[in-house]
Tab-separated table of C-alpha atoms in Angstrom:
chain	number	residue	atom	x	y	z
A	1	UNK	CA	254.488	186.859	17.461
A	2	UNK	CA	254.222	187.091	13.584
A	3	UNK	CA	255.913	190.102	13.396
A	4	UNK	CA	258.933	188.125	15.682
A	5	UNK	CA	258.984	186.121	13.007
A	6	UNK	CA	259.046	188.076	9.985
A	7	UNK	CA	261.555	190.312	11.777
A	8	UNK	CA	263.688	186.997	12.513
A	9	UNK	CA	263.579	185.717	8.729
A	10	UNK	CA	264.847	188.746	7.346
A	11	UNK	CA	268.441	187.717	8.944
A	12	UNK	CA	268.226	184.403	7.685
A	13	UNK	CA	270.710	184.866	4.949
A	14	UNK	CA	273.313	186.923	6.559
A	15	UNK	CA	274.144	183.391	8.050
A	16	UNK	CA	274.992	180.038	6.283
A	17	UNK	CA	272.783	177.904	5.643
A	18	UNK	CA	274.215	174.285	6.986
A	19	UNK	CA	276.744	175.906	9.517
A	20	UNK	CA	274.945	178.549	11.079
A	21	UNK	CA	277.275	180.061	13.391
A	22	UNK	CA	278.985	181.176	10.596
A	23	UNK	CA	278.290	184.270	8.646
A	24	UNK	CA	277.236	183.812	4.723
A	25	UNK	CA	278.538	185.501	2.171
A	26	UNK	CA	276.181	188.002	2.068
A	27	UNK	CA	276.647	188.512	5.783
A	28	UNK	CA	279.832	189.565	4.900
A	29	UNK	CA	278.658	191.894	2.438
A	30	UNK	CA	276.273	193.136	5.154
A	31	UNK	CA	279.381	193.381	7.414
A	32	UNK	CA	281.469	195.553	4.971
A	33	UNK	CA	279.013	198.084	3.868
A	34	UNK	CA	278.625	198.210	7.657
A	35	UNK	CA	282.261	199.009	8.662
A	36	UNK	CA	282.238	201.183	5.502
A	37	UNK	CA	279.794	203.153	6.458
A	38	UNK	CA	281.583	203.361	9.643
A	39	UNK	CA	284.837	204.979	8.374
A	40	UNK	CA	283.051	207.089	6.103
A	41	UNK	CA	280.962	208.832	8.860
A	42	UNK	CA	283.782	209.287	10.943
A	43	UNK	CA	285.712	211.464	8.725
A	44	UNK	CA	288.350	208.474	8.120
A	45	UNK	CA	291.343	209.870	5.750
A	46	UNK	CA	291.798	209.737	2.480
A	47	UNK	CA	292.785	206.159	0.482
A	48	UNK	CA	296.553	207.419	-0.703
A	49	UNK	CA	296.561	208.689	3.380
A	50	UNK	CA	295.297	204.924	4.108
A	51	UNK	CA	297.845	203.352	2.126
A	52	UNK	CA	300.937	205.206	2.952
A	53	UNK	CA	300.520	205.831	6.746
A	54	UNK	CA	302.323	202.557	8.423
A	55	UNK	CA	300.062	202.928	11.767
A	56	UNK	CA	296.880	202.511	10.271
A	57	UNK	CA	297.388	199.483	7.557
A	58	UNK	CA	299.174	198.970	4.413
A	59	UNK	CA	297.992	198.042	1.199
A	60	UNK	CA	301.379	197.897	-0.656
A	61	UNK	CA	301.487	198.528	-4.361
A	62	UNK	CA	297.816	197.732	-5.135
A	63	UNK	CA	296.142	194.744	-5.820
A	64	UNK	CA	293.245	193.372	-8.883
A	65	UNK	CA	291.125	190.878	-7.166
A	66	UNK	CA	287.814	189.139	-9.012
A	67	UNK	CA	285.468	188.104	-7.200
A	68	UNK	CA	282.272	186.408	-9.333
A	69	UNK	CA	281.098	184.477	-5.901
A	70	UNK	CA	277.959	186.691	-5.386
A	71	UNK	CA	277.990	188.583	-8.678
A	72	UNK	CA	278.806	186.390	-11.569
A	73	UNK	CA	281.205	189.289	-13.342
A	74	UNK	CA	283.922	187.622	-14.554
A	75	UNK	CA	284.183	188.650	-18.283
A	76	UNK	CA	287.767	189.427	-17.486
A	77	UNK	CA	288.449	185.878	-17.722
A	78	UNK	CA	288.053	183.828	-20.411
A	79	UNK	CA	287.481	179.938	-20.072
A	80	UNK	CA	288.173	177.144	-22.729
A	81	UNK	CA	287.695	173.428	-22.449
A	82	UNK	CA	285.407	172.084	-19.895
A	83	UNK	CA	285.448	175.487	-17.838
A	84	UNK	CA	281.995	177.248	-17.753
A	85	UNK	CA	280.750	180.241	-15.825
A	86	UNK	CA	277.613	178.793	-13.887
A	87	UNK	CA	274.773	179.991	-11.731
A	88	UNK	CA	275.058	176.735	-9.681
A	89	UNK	CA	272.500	177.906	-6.924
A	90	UNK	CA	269.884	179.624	-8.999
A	91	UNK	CA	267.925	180.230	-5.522
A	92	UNK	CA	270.561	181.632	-3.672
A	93	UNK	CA	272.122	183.823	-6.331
A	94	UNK	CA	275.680	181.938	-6.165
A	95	UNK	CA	278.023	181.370	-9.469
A	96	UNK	CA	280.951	179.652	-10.158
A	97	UNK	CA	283.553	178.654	-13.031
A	98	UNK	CA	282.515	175.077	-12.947
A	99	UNK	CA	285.119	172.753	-13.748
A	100	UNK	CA	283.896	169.295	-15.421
A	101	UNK	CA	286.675	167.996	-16.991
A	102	UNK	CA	290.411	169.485	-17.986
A	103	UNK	CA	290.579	172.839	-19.406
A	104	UNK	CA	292.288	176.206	-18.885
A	105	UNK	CA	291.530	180.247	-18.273
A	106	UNK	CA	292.947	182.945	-19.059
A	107	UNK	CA	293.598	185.637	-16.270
A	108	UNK	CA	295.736	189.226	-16.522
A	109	UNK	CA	297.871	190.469	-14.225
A	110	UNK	CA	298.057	193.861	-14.569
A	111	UNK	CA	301.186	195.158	-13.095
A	112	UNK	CA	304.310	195.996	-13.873
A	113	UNK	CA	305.854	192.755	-12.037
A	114	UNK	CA	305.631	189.358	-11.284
A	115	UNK	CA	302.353	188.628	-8.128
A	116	UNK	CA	301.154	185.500	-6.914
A	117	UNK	CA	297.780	184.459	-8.005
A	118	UNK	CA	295.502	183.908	-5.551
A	119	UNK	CA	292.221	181.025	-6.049
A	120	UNK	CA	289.286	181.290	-4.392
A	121	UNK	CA	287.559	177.832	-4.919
A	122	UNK	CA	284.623	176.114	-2.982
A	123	UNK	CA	285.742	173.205	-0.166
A	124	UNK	CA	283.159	170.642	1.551
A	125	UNK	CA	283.192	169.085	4.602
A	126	UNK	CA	281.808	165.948	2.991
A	127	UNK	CA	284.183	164.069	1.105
A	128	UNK	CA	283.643	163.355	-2.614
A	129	UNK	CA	281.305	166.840	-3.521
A	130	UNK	CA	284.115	168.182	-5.059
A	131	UNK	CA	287.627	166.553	-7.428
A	132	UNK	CA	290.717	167.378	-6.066
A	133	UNK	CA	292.355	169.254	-9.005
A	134	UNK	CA	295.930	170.605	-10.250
A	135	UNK	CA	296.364	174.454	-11.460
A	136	UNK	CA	299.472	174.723	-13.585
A	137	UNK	CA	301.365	177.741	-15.454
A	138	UNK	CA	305.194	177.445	-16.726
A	139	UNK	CA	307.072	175.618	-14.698
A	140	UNK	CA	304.924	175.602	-11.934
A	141	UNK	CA	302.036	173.252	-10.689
A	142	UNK	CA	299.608	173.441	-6.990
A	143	UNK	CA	297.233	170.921	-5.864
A	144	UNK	CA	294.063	172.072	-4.609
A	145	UNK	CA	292.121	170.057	-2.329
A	146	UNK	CA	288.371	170.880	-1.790
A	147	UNK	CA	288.012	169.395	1.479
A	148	UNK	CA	287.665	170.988	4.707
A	149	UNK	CA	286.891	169.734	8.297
A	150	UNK	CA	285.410	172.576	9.938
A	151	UNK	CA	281.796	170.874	9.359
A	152	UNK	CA	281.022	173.725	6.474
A	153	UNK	CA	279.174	171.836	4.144
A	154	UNK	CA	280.098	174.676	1.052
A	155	UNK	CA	282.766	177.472	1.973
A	156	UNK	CA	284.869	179.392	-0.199
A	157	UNK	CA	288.891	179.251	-0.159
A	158	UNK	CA	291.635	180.764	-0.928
A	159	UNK	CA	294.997	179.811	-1.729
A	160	UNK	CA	298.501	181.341	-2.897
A	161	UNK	CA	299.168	179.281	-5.876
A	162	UNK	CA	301.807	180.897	-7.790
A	163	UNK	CA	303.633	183.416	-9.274
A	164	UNK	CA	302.478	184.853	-12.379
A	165	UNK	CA	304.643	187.364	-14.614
A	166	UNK	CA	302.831	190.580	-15.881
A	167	UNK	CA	300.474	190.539	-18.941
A	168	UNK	CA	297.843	187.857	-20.071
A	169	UNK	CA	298.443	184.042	-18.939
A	170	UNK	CA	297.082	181.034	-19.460
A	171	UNK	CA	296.371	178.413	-16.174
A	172	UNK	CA	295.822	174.756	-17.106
A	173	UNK	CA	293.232	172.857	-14.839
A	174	UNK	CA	293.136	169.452	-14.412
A	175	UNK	CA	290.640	167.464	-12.539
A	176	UNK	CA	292.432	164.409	-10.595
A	177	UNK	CA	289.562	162.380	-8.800
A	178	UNK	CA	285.695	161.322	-9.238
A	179	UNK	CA	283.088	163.205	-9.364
A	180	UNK	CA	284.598	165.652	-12.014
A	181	UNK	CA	283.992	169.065	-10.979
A	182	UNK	CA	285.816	171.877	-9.091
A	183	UNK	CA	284.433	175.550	-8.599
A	184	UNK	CA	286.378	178.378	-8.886
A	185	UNK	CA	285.018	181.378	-7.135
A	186	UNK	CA	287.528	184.540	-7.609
A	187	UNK	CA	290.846	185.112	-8.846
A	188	UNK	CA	292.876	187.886	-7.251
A	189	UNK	CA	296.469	189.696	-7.721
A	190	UNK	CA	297.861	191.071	-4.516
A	191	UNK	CA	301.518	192.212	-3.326
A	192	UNK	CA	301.424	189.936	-0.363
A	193	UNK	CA	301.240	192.654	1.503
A	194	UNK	CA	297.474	192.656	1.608
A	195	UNK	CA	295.615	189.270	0.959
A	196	UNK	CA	292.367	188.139	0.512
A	197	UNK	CA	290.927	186.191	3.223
A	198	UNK	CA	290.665	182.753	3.390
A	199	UNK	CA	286.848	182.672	4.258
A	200	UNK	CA	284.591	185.167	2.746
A	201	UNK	CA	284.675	187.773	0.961
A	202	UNK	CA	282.735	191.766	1.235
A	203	UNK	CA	282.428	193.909	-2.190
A	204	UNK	CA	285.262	195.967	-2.238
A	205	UNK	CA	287.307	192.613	-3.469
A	206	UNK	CA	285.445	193.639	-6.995
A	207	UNK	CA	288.175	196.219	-7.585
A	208	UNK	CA	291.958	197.250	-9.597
A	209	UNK	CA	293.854	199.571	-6.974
């Protein structure tokens, strides 16, 4: 029976912790290195072969996706005002760009052309954990609202909110509602021909293509 156990708590993190039907973040990561493994055992063709051949998927032109949910990498980035790069859950190993108060970051896009900027940010399904908050660049502004209703008590996001020229930008936060913070979790450039996905993230999103 103990070793049931023991065998039984070694899977406890591959699901989330308040919803647990749902995979964790680190599920996810389980999943990918899975399906990688996968493709790579079965002789699966070559990345250029993957991007180019219309029956099996297509990338696009590339995209240059950060994600600092599970890692806390984001040196890319550079924060001013009341943005801070935070280990929020110290026991779980999660980090965030907390958000107390207005402020801005810097992000790159490194293409040639103008992409839309994808956010990754955390959502609750109980209202007031997180401010609803604006992200503005130019002559462009998006309203991000941190609440979700699928009963997920801390889920990640992701949302299209603009289009951003090529070179080094600066996005202006502001925080719109009580209590004062807002986590961003990622910050990815894509084509729109391949996004990221709305819930969850595996490892390979830590990468320029």
């Amino acid at each position: 029976q103990g070793g049931v156990k023991a065998t039984l708590s070694g899977y406890l993190g591959l699901y989330d912790e308040f919803a647990h039907a749902h995979v964790s973040v680190i599920g996810h990561e389980a999943i990918a290195r899975n399906i990688k493994h996968i493709v790579n055992t079965n002789n699966a063709k070559s990345h250029e072969d993957l991007v180019n051949g219309q029956i099996h998927g297509n990338f696009g032109a590339g995209d240059s996706c950060h994600m600092f949910y599970s890692t806390g990498m984001a040196s890319s980035i550079e924060l001013y005002g009341d943005l801070t790069l935070t280990e929020y859950d110290t026991h779980a190993g999660k980090f965030a760009i907390e958000v107390v108060g207005d402020g801005m970051f810097t992000v790159e896009n490194p293409f040639g052309n103008e992409r839309p900027l994808y956010l990754s940010f955390l959502t609750s399904s109980v209202a007031g954990t997180y401010s609803n908050a604006t992200v503005s660049y130019d002559n462009w502004q998006y309203e991000l609202d941190p609440f979700n209703n699928e009963d997920l008590r801390h889920e990640v996001k992701t949302e299209d909110i603009g289009m951003i020229p090529s070179g080094q930008h600066n996005i202006t936060v502001t925080l719109n509602s009580e209590p004062k913070l807002f986590r961003i979790v990622g910050l990815s450039f894509s084509d729109g021909t391949a996004v990221p996905l709305k819930y969850g993230f595996g490892p390979n999103y830590h990468h320029t293509s």
